[in-house]
């Protein structure tokens, strides 16, 4: 009986040690980079929502990062951005994109609604799957909602996220100049851990830099929380800092206090 108790105690100790190891061995820089990837992939197409259907009629491919072929359906009020075919642009884009984005415009009770459908769309190593809904109440203000949006990486890392955001557009002579974004996000990471995001300081994106394929905001702070077990979380703070004209650096404050540069 004594021997049995000894073996049980050893087994329990090993199980506890395994749980502890899983927590200790979490690579904080890698986890921060994953959160940065989610932020980048999600934010990369957000500025497209600042354009009206009329704006797209006047845009050329060189005005959009990735230089997609722009196709308009005037009857259905739809815009198709085809990244599998390049428009008339010089040079190569900074980032890799494939697939298509269909933007469906509708007007209901004075509100302009834009639905983003991602059709085999990928940005760098991530594919985006799902629908995002943007509702514009005024020329300068709109909200965004999405549920169970899926991000899949080439390494089979999957994120499922839902969010609510508000965006403000600054215009000059009715032409969009910048977009300021804030809001919250929840979801799960590839390990099944819970995710929470709050944009503590609104993210500011200049559309002239966005046209040059600078997809990161010029300013802003994100706070992320990642679950650890049933009742604990660790937090990351990602900040965007303008270095020079259309040049940005991003840094992460890790849970252990270290500061990590996210862009080499």
Short mmCIF file of C-alpha atoms in Angstrom, two decimals:
data_model
loop_
_atom_site.label_atom_id
_atom_site.label_comp_id
_atom_site.label_asym_id
_atom_site.label_seq_id
_atom_site.Cartn_x
_atom_site.Cartn_y
_atom_site.Cartn_z
CA UNK A 1 0.00 0.00 0.00
CA UNK A 2 2.87 2.35 0.87
CA UNK A 3 4.49 1.68 -2.49
CA UNK A 4 1.21 2.45 -4.26
CA UNK A 5 0.93 5.79 -2.43
CA UNK A 6 4.51 6.67 -3.37
CA UNK A 7 3.84 5.98 -7.06
CA UNK A 8 0.65 8.06 -6.94
CA UNK A 9 2.49 11.00 -5.35
CA UNK A 10 5.26 10.78 -7.95
CA UNK A 11 2.67 10.73 -10.73
CA UNK A 12 0.93 13.79 -9.33
CA UNK A 13 4.22 15.64 -9.00
CA UNK A 14 5.15 14.85 -12.59
CA UNK A 15 1.75 16.01 -13.83
CA UNK A 16 2.11 19.28 -11.93
CA UNK A 17 5.63 19.65 -13.27
CA UNK A 18 4.34 19.16 -16.83
CA UNK A 19 1.74 21.92 -16.34
CA UNK A 20 4.39 24.22 -14.89
CA UNK A 21 6.75 23.48 -17.76
CA UNK A 22 4.09 24.33 -20.32
CA UNK A 23 3.68 27.73 -18.69
CA UNK A 24 7.39 28.39 -18.18
CA UNK A 25 8.35 27.19 -21.64
CA UNK A 26 5.95 29.55 -23.41
CA UNK A 27 8.19 31.60 -25.67
CA UNK A 28 7.11 35.16 -24.90
CA UNK A 29 8.78 36.79 -27.94
CA UNK A 30 7.17 34.20 -30.24
CA UNK A 31 3.78 34.81 -28.65
CA UNK A 32 4.23 38.58 -29.06
CA UNK A 33 5.08 38.11 -32.74
CA UNK A 34 1.92 36.03 -33.21
CA UNK A 35 -0.18 38.82 -31.71
CA UNK A 36 1.58 41.32 -33.96
CA UNK A 37 0.75 39.10 -36.95
CA UNK A 38 -2.94 39.08 -36.03
CA UNK A 39 -2.91 42.86 -35.65
CA UNK A 40 -1.12 43.34 -38.97
CA UNK A 41 -3.25 40.93 -41.00
CA UNK A 42 -6.48 42.36 -39.62
CA UNK A 43 -5.39 45.98 -39.97
CA UNK A 44 -3.97 45.56 -43.47
CA UNK A 45 -7.36 45.80 -45.20
CA UNK A 46 -9.16 48.07 -42.70
CA UNK A 47 -8.27 51.32 -44.54
CA UNK A 48 -10.12 50.02 -47.61
CA UNK A 49 -13.33 50.68 -45.69
CA UNK A 50 -12.61 54.42 -45.77
CA UNK A 51 -13.35 54.50 -49.50
CA UNK A 52 -16.88 54.95 -50.83
CA UNK A 53 -18.12 53.28 -53.99
CA UNK A 54 -17.57 56.60 -55.77
CA UNK A 55 -14.01 56.71 -54.42
CA UNK A 56 -13.30 53.31 -55.95
CA UNK A 57 -14.61 54.54 -59.30
CA UNK A 58 -11.92 57.23 -59.23
CA UNK A 59 -9.11 55.10 -57.80
CA UNK A 60 -6.46 53.45 -59.91
CA UNK A 61 -4.61 50.29 -58.91
CA UNK A 62 -1.52 52.27 -57.97
CA UNK A 63 -3.53 54.02 -55.23
CA UNK A 64 -3.93 50.73 -53.34
CA UNK A 65 -1.20 48.62 -51.73
CA UNK A 66 -0.54 45.42 -53.63
CA UNK A 67 -1.75 47.00 -56.89
CA UNK A 68 -4.87 44.83 -57.33
CA UNK A 69 -6.93 44.88 -60.49
CA UNK A 70 -10.06 46.88 -59.60
CA UNK A 71 -13.35 45.61 -61.06
CA UNK A 72 -16.64 47.48 -60.54
CA UNK A 73 -20.22 46.26 -60.88
CA UNK A 74 -22.33 49.41 -61.15
CA UNK A 75 -25.64 47.54 -60.95
CA UNK A 76 -24.82 45.50 -57.86
CA UNK A 77 -22.70 48.26 -56.26
CA UNK A 78 -19.81 45.88 -55.75
CA UNK A 79 -16.05 46.30 -55.94
CA UNK A 80 -13.78 43.33 -56.59
CA UNK A 81 -10.10 43.71 -55.73
CA UNK A 82 -8.22 40.99 -57.60
CA UNK A 83 -4.72 40.46 -56.20
CA UNK A 84 -4.06 37.54 -58.53
CA UNK A 85 -3.85 40.05 -61.38
CA UNK A 86 -1.82 43.24 -61.07
CA UNK A 87 -3.09 46.57 -62.22
CA UNK A 88 -1.00 49.16 -64.06
CA UNK A 89 1.73 49.87 -61.50
CA UNK A 90 5.47 50.37 -61.46
CA UNK A 91 7.72 48.39 -59.15
CA UNK A 92 6.88 45.50 -56.87
CA UNK A 93 4.75 45.68 -53.70
CA UNK A 94 6.38 45.43 -50.27
CA UNK A 95 4.09 42.61 -49.19
CA UNK A 96 2.79 39.42 -50.77
CA UNK A 97 -0.95 39.17 -51.43
CA UNK A 98 -3.07 36.60 -53.23
CA UNK A 99 -6.76 36.04 -53.81
CA UNK A 100 -9.64 38.49 -53.96
CA UNK A 101 -11.67 40.80 -51.75
CA UNK A 102 -15.29 41.49 -52.69
CA UNK A 103 -16.73 44.67 -51.18
CA UNK A 104 -20.51 44.84 -51.30
CA UNK A 105 -22.12 48.27 -50.80
CA UNK A 106 -25.71 48.81 -49.70
CA UNK A 107 -27.72 51.74 -48.36
CA UNK A 108 -30.32 51.07 -45.67
CA UNK A 109 -32.23 53.79 -43.80
CA UNK A 110 -29.53 56.34 -44.51
CA UNK A 111 -26.72 54.01 -43.36
CA UNK A 112 -24.08 52.84 -45.79
CA UNK A 113 -23.10 49.23 -45.16
CA UNK A 114 -19.99 47.61 -46.59
CA UNK A 115 -19.47 43.86 -46.42
CA UNK A 116 -15.97 42.51 -47.00
CA UNK A 117 -15.88 38.96 -48.37
CA UNK A 118 -12.43 37.35 -48.44
CA UNK A 119 -12.09 34.92 -51.34
CA UNK A 120 -8.96 32.80 -50.84
CA UNK A 121 -7.29 36.02 -49.74
CA UNK A 122 -3.87 35.81 -48.15
CA UNK A 123 -1.49 38.44 -46.83
CA UNK A 124 2.10 37.28 -46.41
CA UNK A 125 1.88 33.85 -44.73
CA UNK A 126 -1.71 34.19 -43.43
CA UNK A 127 -5.01 33.49 -45.13
CA UNK A 128 -8.04 35.46 -43.97
CA UNK A 129 -11.43 33.70 -43.97
CA UNK A 130 -14.79 35.22 -43.10
CA UNK A 131 -16.84 38.41 -43.42
CA UNK A 132 -16.34 41.87 -41.95
CA UNK A 133 -19.18 44.36 -41.75
CA UNK A 134 -18.63 48.13 -41.79
CA UNK A 135 -21.58 50.45 -41.13
CA UNK A 136 -21.10 54.11 -41.96
CA UNK A 137 -23.42 56.55 -40.14
CA UNK A 138 -21.80 59.76 -41.42
CA UNK A 139 -19.17 60.63 -44.01
CA UNK A 140 -16.51 60.49 -41.28
CA UNK A 141 -17.65 57.81 -38.84
CA UNK A 142 -18.30 54.09 -39.13
CA UNK A 143 -18.34 50.99 -36.98
CA UNK A 144 -17.02 47.51 -37.69
CA UNK A 145 -18.15 44.12 -36.45
CA UNK A 146 -17.14 40.56 -37.27
CA UNK A 147 -17.61 37.15 -35.71
CA UNK A 148 -15.42 34.06 -35.89
CA UNK A 149 -13.05 35.52 -38.44
CA UNK A 150 -10.36 32.95 -39.15
CA UNK A 151 -6.65 33.53 -39.69
CA UNK A 152 -4.64 30.53 -40.90
CA UNK A 153 -0.88 30.58 -41.37
CA UNK A 154 1.22 28.48 -43.72
CA UNK A 155 2.51 26.71 -40.59
CA UNK A 156 -1.10 25.65 -39.77
CA UNK A 157 -1.40 28.16 -36.93
CA UNK A 158 -5.03 29.19 -36.63
CA UNK A 159 -6.66 32.12 -34.83
CA UNK A 160 -10.41 32.63 -34.44
CA UNK A 161 -11.40 36.20 -33.54
CA UNK A 162 -14.49 38.40 -33.11
CA UNK A 163 -14.42 42.16 -32.71
CA UNK A 164 -16.10 45.53 -32.54
CA UNK A 165 -14.29 48.67 -33.68
CA UNK A 166 -15.01 52.30 -34.44
CA UNK A 167 -13.24 54.24 -37.17
CA UNK A 168 -13.03 57.92 -37.98
CA UNK A 169 -12.04 59.21 -41.40
CA UNK A 170 -10.41 62.57 -41.94
CA UNK A 171 -11.10 64.01 -45.41
CA UNK A 172 -9.79 66.88 -47.48
CA UNK A 173 -12.14 68.01 -50.24
CA UNK A 174 -14.07 64.76 -49.66
CA UNK A 175 -10.91 62.71 -50.33
CA UNK A 176 -9.95 60.33 -47.46
CA UNK A 177 -6.65 61.36 -45.86
CA UNK A 178 -6.38 59.27 -42.71
CA UNK A 179 -8.23 56.79 -40.54
CA UNK A 180 -8.24 56.54 -36.73
CA UNK A 181 -9.32 53.24 -35.15
CA UNK A 182 -10.19 51.95 -31.68
CA UNK A 183 -12.09 49.01 -30.25
CA UNK A 184 -11.91 45.51 -28.80
CA UNK A 185 -11.34 41.95 -29.93
CA UNK A 186 -11.73 38.50 -28.40
CA UNK A 187 -10.73 35.06 -29.63
CA UNK A 188 -8.44 32.08 -29.30
CA UNK A 189 -4.87 31.44 -30.39
CA UNK A 190 -3.49 28.23 -31.98
CA UNK A 191 -2.95 26.68 -28.52
CA UNK A 192 -6.61 27.27 -27.64
CA UNK A 193 -5.80 30.05 -25.19
CA UNK A 194 -8.15 32.99 -24.90
CA UNK A 195 -7.21 36.31 -26.47
CA UNK A 196 -8.39 39.81 -25.65
CA UNK A 197 -7.38 43.05 -27.32
CA UNK A 198 -8.07 46.65 -26.42
CA UNK A 199 -6.71 49.58 -28.41
CA UNK A 200 -5.72 51.79 -25.51
CA UNK A 201 -4.54 54.67 -27.69
CA UNK A 202 -6.31 54.92 -31.09
CA UNK A 203 -4.32 53.73 -34.08
CA UNK A 204 -3.69 56.39 -36.71
CA UNK A 205 -3.11 55.43 -40.36
CA UNK A 206 -2.14 57.88 -43.09
CA UNK A 207 -3.66 56.80 -46.39
CA UNK A 208 -0.85 58.33 -48.48
CA UNK A 209 1.55 55.99 -46.67
CA UNK A 210 -0.94 53.13 -46.97
CA UNK A 211 -0.91 53.63 -50.75
CA UNK A 212 2.86 53.06 -50.58
CA UNK A 213 2.21 49.70 -48.88
CA UNK A 214 3.00 50.95 -45.36
CA UNK A 215 0.24 48.92 -43.76
CA UNK A 216 1.13 49.68 -40.12
CA UNK A 217 -0.40 52.63 -38.28
CA UNK A 218 1.82 55.65 -37.69
CA UNK A 219 0.81 55.76 -34.02
CA UNK A 220 -1.25 53.84 -31.48
CA UNK A 221 -1.06 51.38 -28.59
CA UNK A 222 -2.63 47.94 -28.29
CA UNK A 223 -2.96 45.92 -25.10
CA UNK A 224 -3.34 42.16 -25.49
CA UNK A 225 -4.23 39.61 -22.82
CA UNK A 226 -3.54 35.90 -23.33
CA UNK A 227 -5.10 33.27 -21.08
CA UNK A 228 -3.02 31.07 -18.83
CA UNK A 229 -5.17 28.34 -17.34
CA UNK A 230 -8.72 28.97 -16.17
CA UNK A 231 -8.39 32.24 -14.28
CA UNK A 232 -5.11 33.95 -15.10
CA UNK A 233 -3.79 36.04 -17.99
CA UNK A 234 -0.59 37.68 -19.11
CA UNK A 235 -0.53 41.00 -20.94
CA UNK A 236 1.41 42.40 -23.88
CA UNK A 237 1.59 46.04 -24.91
CA UNK A 238 2.26 46.73 -28.60
CA UNK A 239 3.09 50.29 -29.60
CA UNK A 240 3.54 51.86 -33.04
CA UNK A 241 6.00 54.73 -33.37
CA UNK A 242 6.65 56.89 -36.41
CA UNK A 243 10.34 57.02 -37.30
CA UNK A 244 10.25 59.22 -40.39
CA UNK A 245 8.08 59.90 -43.42
CA UNK A 246 5.91 56.80 -43.86
CA UNK A 247 8.31 54.73 -41.75
CA UNK A 248 7.09 53.00 -38.59
CA UNK A 249 8.58 50.88 -35.84
CA UNK A 250 6.60 48.52 -33.62
CA UNK A 251 7.58 47.37 -30.13
CA UNK A 252 6.12 44.89 -27.66
CA UNK A 253 6.32 45.13 -23.88
CA UNK A 254 6.47 41.48 -22.78
CA UNK A 255 4.84 40.10 -19.63
CA UNK A 256 8.28 39.78 -18.00
CA UNK A 257 9.06 43.47 -18.64
CA UNK A 258 11.36 43.07 -21.64
CA UNK A 259 10.89 45.36 -24.66
CA UNK A 260 10.97 43.63 -28.03
CA UNK A 261 11.42 45.28 -31.42
CA UNK A 262 8.92 43.59 -33.74
CA UNK A 263 10.31 44.80 -37.08
CA UNK A 264 13.92 44.11 -38.08
#
